[in-house]
Amino acid sequence: MAIKEGRTQERCTGMILPVSDAIQILSGKWKLPILISLQFGNKRFSEIAKNIPKITDRMLSKELRELEMNQLIKRTVYDTVPVTVEYSMTEYGESLDPVILELAKWGRQHRKRIMSKDRSAAKY
Amino acid sequence: MAIKEGRTQERCTGMILPVSDAIQILSGKWKLPILISLQFGNKRFSEIAKNIPKITDRMLSKELRELEMNQLIKRTVYDTVPVTVEYSMTEYGESLDPVILELAKWGRQHRKRIMSKDRSAAKY
DNA sequence: TTTATCACTATACTTCAGTATAGCGCTATA
DNA sequence: TATAGCGCTATACTGAAGTATAGTGATAAA
């Protein structure tokens, strides 16, 4: 029952704190999908929207702003007429790649799992 | 501007779908902290609560139920008087370890980053 | 001329995550 | 006897996330 009961509390909090930071920044339904869309190349507002089923303009606009504030993405305005706005990942944003990769890996195998057993699939 | 414009949309959705699955299951402020707490050993209700600052009984109870439904954790009741309830990670729950590890890594370096530059730190 | 696209913003609304507080039956301890 | 711990549940509430819908001004296409 007790595995190495030494400094568990500290080590536990030492894990929970950074993870909480991360999930706060990536929180919500849309931020990761947006980042993924931009992983596949710089995109304009409407192109991102096309990549992400069901997202509304309002949400996309709001989330892009937050991601930009956290310096995960960059917004570039070209003064064409009318203006062209392009979004791209920053280097810092790219540092999330391994996180996204692991999430995708897990999500894929989870999907397989719930597909194969109908009993729990019924709940979803 | 355009990097390999072939099947981007499909590959993009192929990433977004599993990641959305994952974030739905791990959604919210508390599920990952709870899983982390259980990574450090089987625990009882009040022990988990002690590990996670600020969580309320109601939330802990609710999230534990959801994690159990998704088979990420296991609830065992021992018939002592009064009953002892122990929570533990399932093997399936352990499959999340790499995800949690990457999140923790990123969170730690993010924390360092915002600590070092006060200008953006002001916002947090 | 009407329509559509672009990158948004405004307003209003719903829904749900999360908080706050209290209480349950049981038991061991002071 | 009263208090505290255990593992919760009940009720009520707030606030934030997300949805729905419409509209902006400029331009280009039908």
PDB file of N, CA, C and O in Angstrom, chain B residues 10-58:
ATOM      1  N   GLU B  10      -6.809  16.586 -44.092  1.00  0.00           N
ATOM      2  CA  GLU B  10      -7.020  15.253 -43.527  1.00  0.00           C
ATOM      3  C   GLU B  10      -6.069  14.980 -42.367  1.00  0.00           C
ATOM      4  O   GLU B  10      -6.474  14.486 -41.319  1.00  0.00           O
ATOM      5  N   ARG B  11      -4.819  15.307 -42.576  1.00  0.00           N
ATOM      6  CA  ARG B  11      -3.828  15.039 -41.534  1.00  0.00           C
ATOM      7  C   ARG B  11      -4.120  15.877 -40.299  1.00  0.00           C
ATOM      8  O   ARG B  11      -3.934  15.453 -39.165  1.00  0.00           O
ATOM      9  N   CYS B  12      -4.583  17.074 -40.570  1.00  0.00           N
ATOM     10  CA  CYS B  12      -4.929  17.989 -39.499  1.00  0.00           C
ATOM     11  C   CYS B  12      -6.075  17.430 -38.652  1.00  0.00           C
ATOM     12  O   CYS B  12      -5.973  17.328 -37.431  1.00  0.00           O
ATOM     13  N   THR B  13      -7.135  17.016 -39.318  1.00  0.00           N
ATOM     14  CA  THR B  13      -8.271  16.433 -38.599  1.00  0.00           C
ATOM     15  C   THR B  13      -7.857  15.150 -37.896  1.00  0.00           C
ATOM     16  O   THR B  13      -8.325  14.852 -36.797  1.00  0.00           O
ATOM     17  N   GLY B  14      -6.980  14.399 -38.523  1.00  0.00           N
ATOM     18  CA  GLY B  14      -6.502  13.155 -37.935  1.00  0.00           C
ATOM     19  C   GLY B  14      -5.764  13.365 -36.633  1.00  0.00           C
ATOM     20  O   GLY B  14      -5.646  12.462 -35.801  1.00  0.00           O
ATOM     21  N   MET B  15      -5.253  14.554 -36.454  1.00  0.00           N
ATOM     22  CA  MET B  15      -4.585  14.941 -35.216  1.00  0.00           C
ATOM     23  C   MET B  15      -5.615  15.504 -34.229  1.00  0.00           C
ATOM     24  O   MET B  15      -5.609  15.168 -33.048  1.00  0.00           O
ATOM     25  N   ILE B  16      -6.466  16.370 -34.739  1.00  0.00           N
ATOM     26  CA  ILE B  16      -7.412  17.086 -33.876  1.00  0.00           C
ATOM     27  C   ILE B  16      -8.406  16.138 -33.210  1.00  0.00           C
ATOM     28  O   ILE B  16      -8.688  16.277 -32.021  1.00  0.00           O
ATOM     29  N   LEU B  17      -8.883  15.165 -33.936  1.00  0.00           N
ATOM     30  CA  LEU B  17      -9.874  14.251 -33.362  1.00  0.00           C
ATOM     31  C   LEU B  17      -9.373  13.527 -32.113  1.00  0.00           C
ATOM     32  O   LEU B  17     -10.003  13.626 -31.061  1.00  0.00           O
ATOM     33  N   PRO B  18      -8.260  12.802 -32.200  1.00  0.00           N
ATOM     34  CA  PRO B  18      -7.797  12.111 -30.998  1.00  0.00           C
ATOM     35  C   PRO B  18      -7.428  13.058 -29.859  1.00  0.00           C
ATOM     36  O   PRO B  18      -7.682  12.752 -28.692  1.00  0.00           O
ATOM     37  N   VAL B  19      -6.846  14.194 -30.193  1.00  0.00           N
ATOM     38  CA  VAL B  19      -6.495  15.145 -29.133  1.00  0.00           C
ATOM     39  C   VAL B  19      -7.753  15.663 -28.447  1.00  0.00           C
ATOM     40  O   VAL B  19      -7.794  15.806 -27.224  1.00  0.00           O
ATOM     41  N   SER B  20      -8.801  15.897 -29.225  1.00  0.00           N
ATOM     42  CA  SER B  20     -10.063  16.342 -28.618  1.00  0.00           C
ATOM     43  C   SER B  20     -10.639  15.267 -27.709  1.00  0.00           C
ATOM     44  O   SER B  20     -11.169  15.568 -26.633  1.00  0.00           O
ATOM     45  N   ASP B  21     -10.533  14.029 -28.121  1.00  0.00           N
ATOM     46  CA  ASP B  21     -10.953  12.931 -27.251  1.00  0.00           C
ATOM     47  C   ASP B  21     -10.208  12.986 -25.927  1.00  0.00           C
ATOM     48  O   ASP B  21     -10.803  12.892 -24.853  1.00  0.00           O
ATOM     49  N   ALA B  22      -8.909  13.129 -26.040  1.00  0.00           N
ATOM     50  CA  ALA B  22      -8.076  13.127 -24.837  1.00  0.00           C
ATOM     51  C   ALA B  22      -8.431  14.289 -23.919  1.00  0.00           C
ATOM     52  O   ALA B  22      -8.623  14.095 -22.718  1.00  0.00           O
ATOM     53  N   ILE B  23      -8.562  15.484 -24.483  1.00  0.00           N
ATOM     54  CA  ILE B  23      -8.807  16.617 -23.594  1.00  0.00           C
ATOM     55  C   ILE B  23     -10.196  16.566 -22.979  1.00  0.00           C
ATOM     56  O   ILE B  23     -10.417  17.075 -21.899  1.00  0.00           O
ATOM     57  N   GLN B  24     -11.109  15.893 -23.669  1.00  0.00           N
ATOM     58  CA  GLN B  24     -12.434  15.759 -23.072  1.00  0.00           C
ATOM     59  C   GLN B  24     -12.366  14.896 -21.808  1.00  0.00           C
ATOM     60  O   GLN B  24     -12.969  15.210 -20.795  1.00  0.00           O
ATOM     61  N   ILE B  25     -11.606  13.834 -21.875  1.00  0.00           N
ATOM     62  CA  ILE B  25     -11.504  12.914 -20.755  1.00  0.00           C
ATOM     63  C   ILE B  25     -10.688  13.500 -19.609  1.00  0.00           C
ATOM     64  O   ILE B  25     -10.947  13.249 -18.443  1.00  0.00           O
ATOM     65  N   LEU B  26      -9.724  14.335 -19.959  1.00  0.00           N
ATOM     66  CA  LEU B  26      -8.863  14.925 -18.933  1.00  0.00           C
ATOM     67  C   LEU B  26      -9.295  16.341 -18.573  1.00  0.00           C
ATOM     68  O   LEU B  26      -8.612  17.040 -17.830  1.00  0.00           O
ATOM     69  N   SER B  27     -10.430  16.761 -19.095  1.00  0.00           N
ATOM     70  CA  SER B  27     -10.871  18.145 -18.973  1.00  0.00           C
ATOM     71  C   SER B  27     -11.071  18.586 -17.530  1.00  0.00           C
ATOM     72  O   SER B  27     -11.370  17.782 -16.664  1.00  0.00           O
ATOM     73  N   GLY B  28     -10.908  19.857 -17.322  1.00  0.00           N
ATOM     74  CA  GLY B  28     -11.138  20.430 -16.015  1.00  0.00           C
ATOM     75  C   GLY B  28      -9.864  20.583 -15.211  1.00  0.00           C
ATOM     76  O   GLY B  28      -8.784  20.136 -15.589  1.00  0.00           O
ATOM     77  N   LYS B  29     -10.056  21.194 -14.097  1.00  0.00           N
ATOM     78  CA  LYS B  29      -8.957  21.637 -13.263  1.00  0.00           C
ATOM     79  C   LYS B  29      -8.360  20.496 -12.439  1.00  0.00           C
ATOM     80  O   LYS B  29      -7.238  20.602 -11.960  1.00  0.00           O
ATOM     81  N   TRP B  30      -9.104  19.424 -12.244  1.00  0.00           N
ATOM     82  CA  TRP B  30      -8.754  18.484 -11.187  1.00  0.00           C
ATOM     83  C   TRP B  30      -8.337  17.087 -11.615  1.00  0.00           C
ATOM     84  O   TRP B  30      -7.656  16.391 -10.853  1.00  0.00           O
ATOM     85  N   LYS B  31      -8.720  16.644 -12.797  1.00  0.00           N
ATOM     86  CA  LYS B  31      -8.493  15.239 -13.126  1.00  0.00           C
ATOM     87  C   LYS B  31      -7.015  14.890 -13.170  1.00  0.00           C
ATOM     88  O   LYS B  31      -6.596  13.878 -12.633  1.00  0.00           O
ATOM     89  N   LEU B  32      -6.225  15.725 -13.800  1.00  0.00           N
ATOM     90  CA  LEU B  32      -4.803  15.423 -13.870  1.00  0.00           C
ATOM     91  C   LEU B  32      -4.153  15.462 -12.491  1.00  0.00           C
ATOM     92  O   LEU B  32      -3.425  14.532 -12.131  1.00  0.00           O
ATOM     93  N   PRO B  33      -4.416  16.493 -11.684  1.00  0.00           N
ATOM     94  CA  PRO B  33      -3.894  16.450 -10.325  1.00  0.00           C
ATOM     95  C   PRO B  33      -4.261  15.183  -9.564  1.00  0.00           C
ATOM     96  O   PRO B  33      -3.417  14.615  -8.861  1.00  0.00           O
ATOM     97  N   ILE B  34      -5.477  14.709  -9.718  1.00  0.00           N
ATOM     98  CA  ILE B  34      -5.880  13.485  -9.023  1.00  0.00           C
ATOM     99  C   ILE B  34      -5.060  12.296  -9.517  1.00  0.00           C
ATOM    100  O   ILE B  34      -4.542  11.503  -8.724  1.00  0.00           O
ATOM    101  N   LEU B  35      -4.916  12.205 -10.815  1.00  0.00           N
ATOM    102  CA  LEU B  35      -4.131  11.105 -11.372  1.00  0.00           C
ATOM    103  C   LEU B  35      -2.688  11.160 -10.886  1.00  0.00           C
ATOM    104  O   LEU B  35      -2.088  10.140 -10.554  1.00  0.00           O
ATOM    105  N   ILE B  36      -2.158  12.355 -10.837  1.00  0.00           N
ATOM    106  CA  ILE B  36      -0.783  12.508 -10.351  1.00  0.00           C
ATOM    107  C   ILE B  36      -0.668  12.041  -8.910  1.00  0.00           C
ATOM    108  O   ILE B  36       0.254  11.301  -8.552  1.00  0.00           O
ATOM    109  N   SER B  37      -1.622  12.444  -8.115  1.00  0.00           N
ATOM    110  CA  SER B  37      -1.601  12.023  -6.714  1.00  0.00           C
ATOM    111  C   SER B  37      -1.583  10.496  -6.611  1.00  0.00           C
ATOM    112  O   SER B  37      -0.847   9.928  -5.799  1.00  0.00           O
ATOM    113  N   LEU B  38      -2.351   9.848  -7.466  1.00  0.00           N
ATOM    114  CA  LEU B  38      -2.407   8.376  -7.418  1.00  0.00           C
ATOM    115  C   LEU B  38      -1.197   7.705  -8.048  1.00  0.00           C
ATOM    116  O   LEU B  38      -0.912   6.538  -7.788  1.00  0.00           O
ATOM    117  N   GLN B  39      -0.480   8.470  -8.873  1.00  0.00           N
ATOM    118  CA  GLN B  39       0.774   7.937  -9.409  1.00  0.00           C
ATOM    119  C   GLN B  39       1.759   7.664  -8.283  1.00  0.00           C
ATOM    120  O   GLN B  39       2.635   6.817  -8.402  1.00  0.00           O
ATOM    121  N   PHE B  40       1.614   8.406  -7.204  1.00  0.00           N
ATOM    122  CA  PHE B  40       2.539   8.258  -6.088  1.00  0.00           C
ATOM    123  C   PHE B  40       2.053   7.233  -5.073  1.00  0.00           C
ATOM    124  O   PHE B  40       2.499   7.227  -3.936  1.00  0.00           O
ATOM    125  N   GLY B  41       1.129   6.403  -5.488  1.00  0.00           N
ATOM    126  CA  GLY B  41       0.670   5.355  -4.587  1.00  0.00           C
ATOM    127  C   GLY B  41      -0.836   5.372  -4.388  1.00  0.00           C
ATOM    128  O   GLY B  41      -1.479   6.392  -4.559  1.00  0.00           O
ATOM    129  N   ASN B  42      -1.373   4.238  -4.015  1.00  0.00           N
ATOM    130  CA  ASN B  42      -2.803   4.136  -3.721  1.00  0.00           C
ATOM    131  C   ASN B  42      -3.141   5.053  -2.559  1.00  0.00           C
ATOM    132  O   ASN B  42      -2.339   5.210  -1.643  1.00  0.00           O
ATOM    133  N   LYS B  43      -4.322   5.639  -2.635  1.00  0.00           N
ATOM    134  CA  LYS B  43      -4.671   6.608  -1.597  1.00  0.00           C
ATOM    135  C   LYS B  43      -6.139   6.533  -1.225  1.00  0.00           C
ATOM    136  O   LYS B  43      -6.968   6.091  -2.010  1.00  0.00           O
ATOM    137  N   ARG B  44      -6.424   7.021  -0.054  1.00  0.00           N
ATOM    138  CA  ARG B  44      -7.816   7.146   0.377  1.00  0.00           C
ATOM    139  C   ARG B  44      -8.311   8.544   0.061  1.00  0.00           C
ATOM    140  O   ARG B  44      -7.524   9.449  -0.208  1.00  0.00           O
ATOM    141  N   PHE B  45      -9.622   8.672   0.090  1.00  0.00           N
ATOM    142  CA  PHE B  45     -10.264   9.936  -0.269  1.00  0.00           C
ATOM    143  C   PHE B  45      -9.582  11.156   0.367  1.00  0.00           C
ATOM    144  O   PHE B  45      -9.160  12.080  -0.323  1.00  0.00           O
ATOM    145  N   SER B  46      -9.457  11.101   1.681  1.00  0.00           N
ATOM    146  CA  SER B  46      -8.937  12.279   2.374  1.00  0.00           C
ATOM    147  C   SER B  46      -7.444  12.498   2.120  1.00  0.00           C
ATOM    148  O   SER B  46      -6.957  13.629   2.209  1.00  0.00           O
ATOM    149  N   GLU B  47      -6.762  11.433   1.772  1.00  0.00           N
ATOM    150  CA  GLU B  47      -5.335  11.583   1.460  1.00  0.00           C
ATOM    151  C   GLU B  47      -5.148  12.303   0.126  1.00  0.00           C
ATOM    152  O   GLU B  47      -4.281  13.165  -0.017  1.00  0.00           O
ATOM    153  N   ILE B  48      -5.987  11.944  -0.829  1.00  0.00           N
ATOM    154  CA  ILE B  48      -5.932  12.641  -2.117  1.00  0.00           C
ATOM    155  C   ILE B  48      -6.243  14.110  -1.907  1.00  0.00           C
ATOM    156  O   ILE B  48      -5.562  14.992  -2.425  1.00  0.00           O
ATOM    157  N   ALA B  49      -7.279  14.352  -1.121  1.00  0.00           N
ATOM    158  CA  ALA B  49      -7.679  15.741  -0.833  1.00  0.00           C
ATOM    159  C   ALA B  49      -6.517  16.529  -0.241  1.00  0.00           C
ATOM    160  O   ALA B  49      -6.313  17.692  -0.588  1.00  0.00           O
ATOM    161  N   LYS B  50      -5.754  15.861   0.625  1.00  0.00           N
ATOM    162  CA  LYS B  50      -4.613  16.541   1.246  1.00  0.00           C
ATOM    163  C   LYS B  50      -3.541  16.870   0.211  1.00  0.00           C
ATOM    164  O   LYS B  50      -2.872  17.903   0.298  1.00  0.00           O
ATOM    165  N   ASN B  51      -3.387  16.009  -0.763  1.00  0.00           N
ATOM    166  CA  ASN B  51      -2.378  16.211  -1.811  1.00  0.00           C
ATOM    167  C   ASN B  51      -2.704  17.387  -2.726  1.00  0.00           C
ATOM    168  O   ASN B  51      -1.815  17.974  -3.331  1.00  0.00           O
ATOM    169  N   ILE B  52      -3.982  17.670  -2.866  1.00  0.00           N
ATOM    170  CA  ILE B  52      -4.403  18.656  -3.858  1.00  0.00           C
ATOM    171  C   ILE B  52      -4.980  19.886  -3.188  1.00  0.00           C
ATOM    172  O   ILE B  52      -6.116  19.894  -2.724  1.00  0.00           O
ATOM    173  N   PRO B  53      -4.183  20.949  -3.144  1.00  0.00           N
ATOM    174  CA  PRO B  53      -4.635  22.156  -2.460  1.00  0.00           C
ATOM    175  C   PRO B  53      -5.912  22.691  -3.094  1.00  0.00           C
ATOM    176  O   PRO B  53      -6.042  22.682  -4.312  1.00  0.00           O
ATOM    177  N   LYS B  54      -6.841  23.109  -2.273  1.00  0.00           N
ATOM    178  CA  LYS B  54      -8.031  23.836  -2.720  1.00  0.00           C
ATOM    179  C   LYS B  54      -9.167  22.990  -3.287  1.00  0.00           C
ATOM    180  O   LYS B  54     -10.237  23.522  -3.575  1.00  0.00           O
ATOM    181  N   ILE B  55      -8.953  21.734  -3.519  1.00  0.00           N
ATOM    182  CA  ILE B  55     -10.063  20.954  -4.060  1.00  0.00           C
ATOM    183  C   ILE B  55     -11.114  20.749  -2.973  1.00  0.00           C
ATOM    184  O   ILE B  55     -10.785  20.601  -1.803  1.00  0.00           O
ATOM    185  N   THR B  56     -12.367  20.791  -3.377  1.00  0.00           N
ATOM    186  CA  THR B  56     -13.440  20.558  -2.412  1.00  0.00           C
ATOM    187  C   THR B  56     -13.837  19.080  -2.457  1.00  0.00           C
ATOM    188  O   THR B  56     -13.611  18.395  -3.442  1.00  0.00           O
ATOM    189  N   ASP B  57     -14.474  18.627  -1.406  1.00  0.00           N
ATOM    190  CA  ASP B  57     -14.943  17.251  -1.349  1.00  0.00           C
ATOM    191  C   ASP B  57     -15.848  16.931  -2.532  1.00  0.00           C
ATOM    192  O   ASP B  57     -15.762  15.869  -3.138  1.00  0.00           O
ATOM    193  N   ARG B  58     -16.722  17.862  -2.830  1.00  0.00           N
ATOM    194  CA  ARG B  58     -17.684  17.640  -3.903  1.00  0.00           C
ATOM    195  C   ARG B  58     -16.986  17.380  -5.231  1.00  0.00           C
ATOM    196  O   ARG B  58     -17.319  16.450  -5.951  1.00  0.00           O
TER     197      ARG B  58
END
